Structures are given as structure tokens and as C-alpha cells.
Amino acid sequence: MTRTPDTRTPPGPSPVQVRLMGDDAAVRRLVAALQTTGACGPASYRAMRGSDGTRAYLDIVVPPHPSA
């Protein structure tokens, strides 16, 4: 009997697209904090409707769960 090697790989980090909305300074501070972890890419910023805040769009890498 020939055994076929298991070619499945454990799940790796998964990028998640995120949109943050809120006060401009708070959104930018949170994005900066996330970027210092190295777990997210650059963000693009746009004014919220009514210009009462900022929207930030970025990808965050979610590591696999330890039990996976």
C-alpha cells in the first residue's frame, strides 16, 4: 500500500480589509499603532460624509488561531 503524503498546509495569516471611522486624530493614532506591530499595510484616508471625521482603509494580517 502506498501512502500519499499529506500536502495540506496549516492555515497561515489571513489579511482582513478594515475600514475605521471616527475622529481624524484618533483614527490616525490607531492606524499608526497598528502599523508599528508590522501586522498591517499602509492606510488610505478619506473624509467622512459631512466632514465630521476620517475613514481609513487598510489590510490587517490576522494570525492563525493557536488551536488551528
Short mmCIF file of C-alpha atoms in Angstrom, two decimals:
data_model
loop_
_atom_site.label_atom_id
_atom_site.label_comp_id
_atom_site.label_asym_id
_atom_site.label_seq_id
_atom_site.Cartn_x
_atom_site.Cartn_y
_atom_site.Cartn_z
CA MET A 1 0.00 0.00 0.00
CA THR A 2 1.37 3.37 -0.99
CA ARG A 3 0.71 6.24 1.35
CA THR A 4 0.13 9.65 -0.22
CA PRO A 5 1.95 12.41 1.64
CA ASP A 6 -0.27 15.00 3.32
CA THR A 7 0.15 18.10 1.17
CA ARG A 8 -2.19 20.25 3.21
CA THR A 9 -0.51 23.15 4.91
CA PRO A 10 -1.73 24.65 8.14
CA PRO A 11 -3.65 27.87 7.66
CA GLY A 12 -1.39 30.89 7.54
CA PRO A 13 -2.01 34.51 8.41
CA SER A 14 -5.10 35.94 6.74
CA PRO A 15 -5.32 39.55 5.59
CA VAL A 16 -8.57 41.28 6.51
CA GLN A 17 -9.75 44.50 4.90
CA VAL A 18 -10.70 47.03 7.57
CA ARG A 19 -12.46 50.39 7.50
CA LEU A 20 -12.03 52.59 10.56
CA MET A 21 -14.26 55.61 11.02
CA GLY A 22 -14.06 58.31 13.65
CA ASP A 23 -12.31 61.44 14.81
CA ASP A 24 -9.40 62.22 12.47
CA ALA A 25 -6.69 62.29 15.16
CA ALA A 26 -7.97 59.10 16.84
CA VAL A 27 -8.17 57.17 13.56
CA ARG A 28 -4.65 58.22 12.56
CA ARG A 29 -3.24 57.30 16.00
CA LEU A 30 -4.86 53.86 15.87
CA VAL A 31 -3.56 53.21 12.34
CA ALA A 32 -0.06 54.31 13.41
CA ALA A 33 -0.21 51.96 16.41
CA LEU A 34 -1.31 49.07 14.20
CA GLN A 35 1.46 49.79 11.71
CA THR A 36 4.14 49.64 14.43
CA THR A 37 3.18 46.00 15.02
CA GLY A 38 4.04 45.21 11.40
CA ALA A 39 0.73 43.40 11.04
CA CYS A 40 -0.90 45.80 8.63
CA GLY A 41 -0.21 47.61 5.43
CA PRO A 42 -0.46 51.27 4.54
CA ALA A 43 -3.76 53.05 5.01
CA SER A 44 -5.68 55.37 2.75
CA TYR A 45 -7.68 58.15 4.37
CA ARG A 46 -10.87 59.85 3.22
CA ALA A 47 -13.08 62.42 4.89
CA MET A 48 -16.34 61.07 6.30
CA ARG A 49 -19.59 62.33 4.84
CA GLY A 50 -20.37 65.66 6.45
CA SER A 51 -16.60 66.11 7.08
CA ASP A 52 -17.01 65.27 10.76
CA GLY A 53 -14.19 62.73 10.85
CA THR A 54 -11.98 60.41 8.82
CA ARG A 55 -12.31 56.98 7.25
CA ALA A 56 -9.18 54.85 7.00
CA TYR A 57 -8.94 51.75 4.80
CA LEU A 58 -6.20 49.18 5.39
CA ASP A 59 -5.41 45.48 5.47
CA ILE A 60 -4.64 43.83 8.80
CA VAL A 61 -3.00 40.40 8.98
CA VAL A 62 -4.79 38.11 11.40
CA PRO A 63 -2.50 35.31 12.62
CA PRO A 64 -3.87 31.77 12.76
CA HIS A 65 -5.52 30.69 15.99
CA PRO A 66 -3.12 28.60 18.15
CA SER A 67 -5.52 25.64 18.20
CA ALA A 68 -5.75 25.54 14.38
#
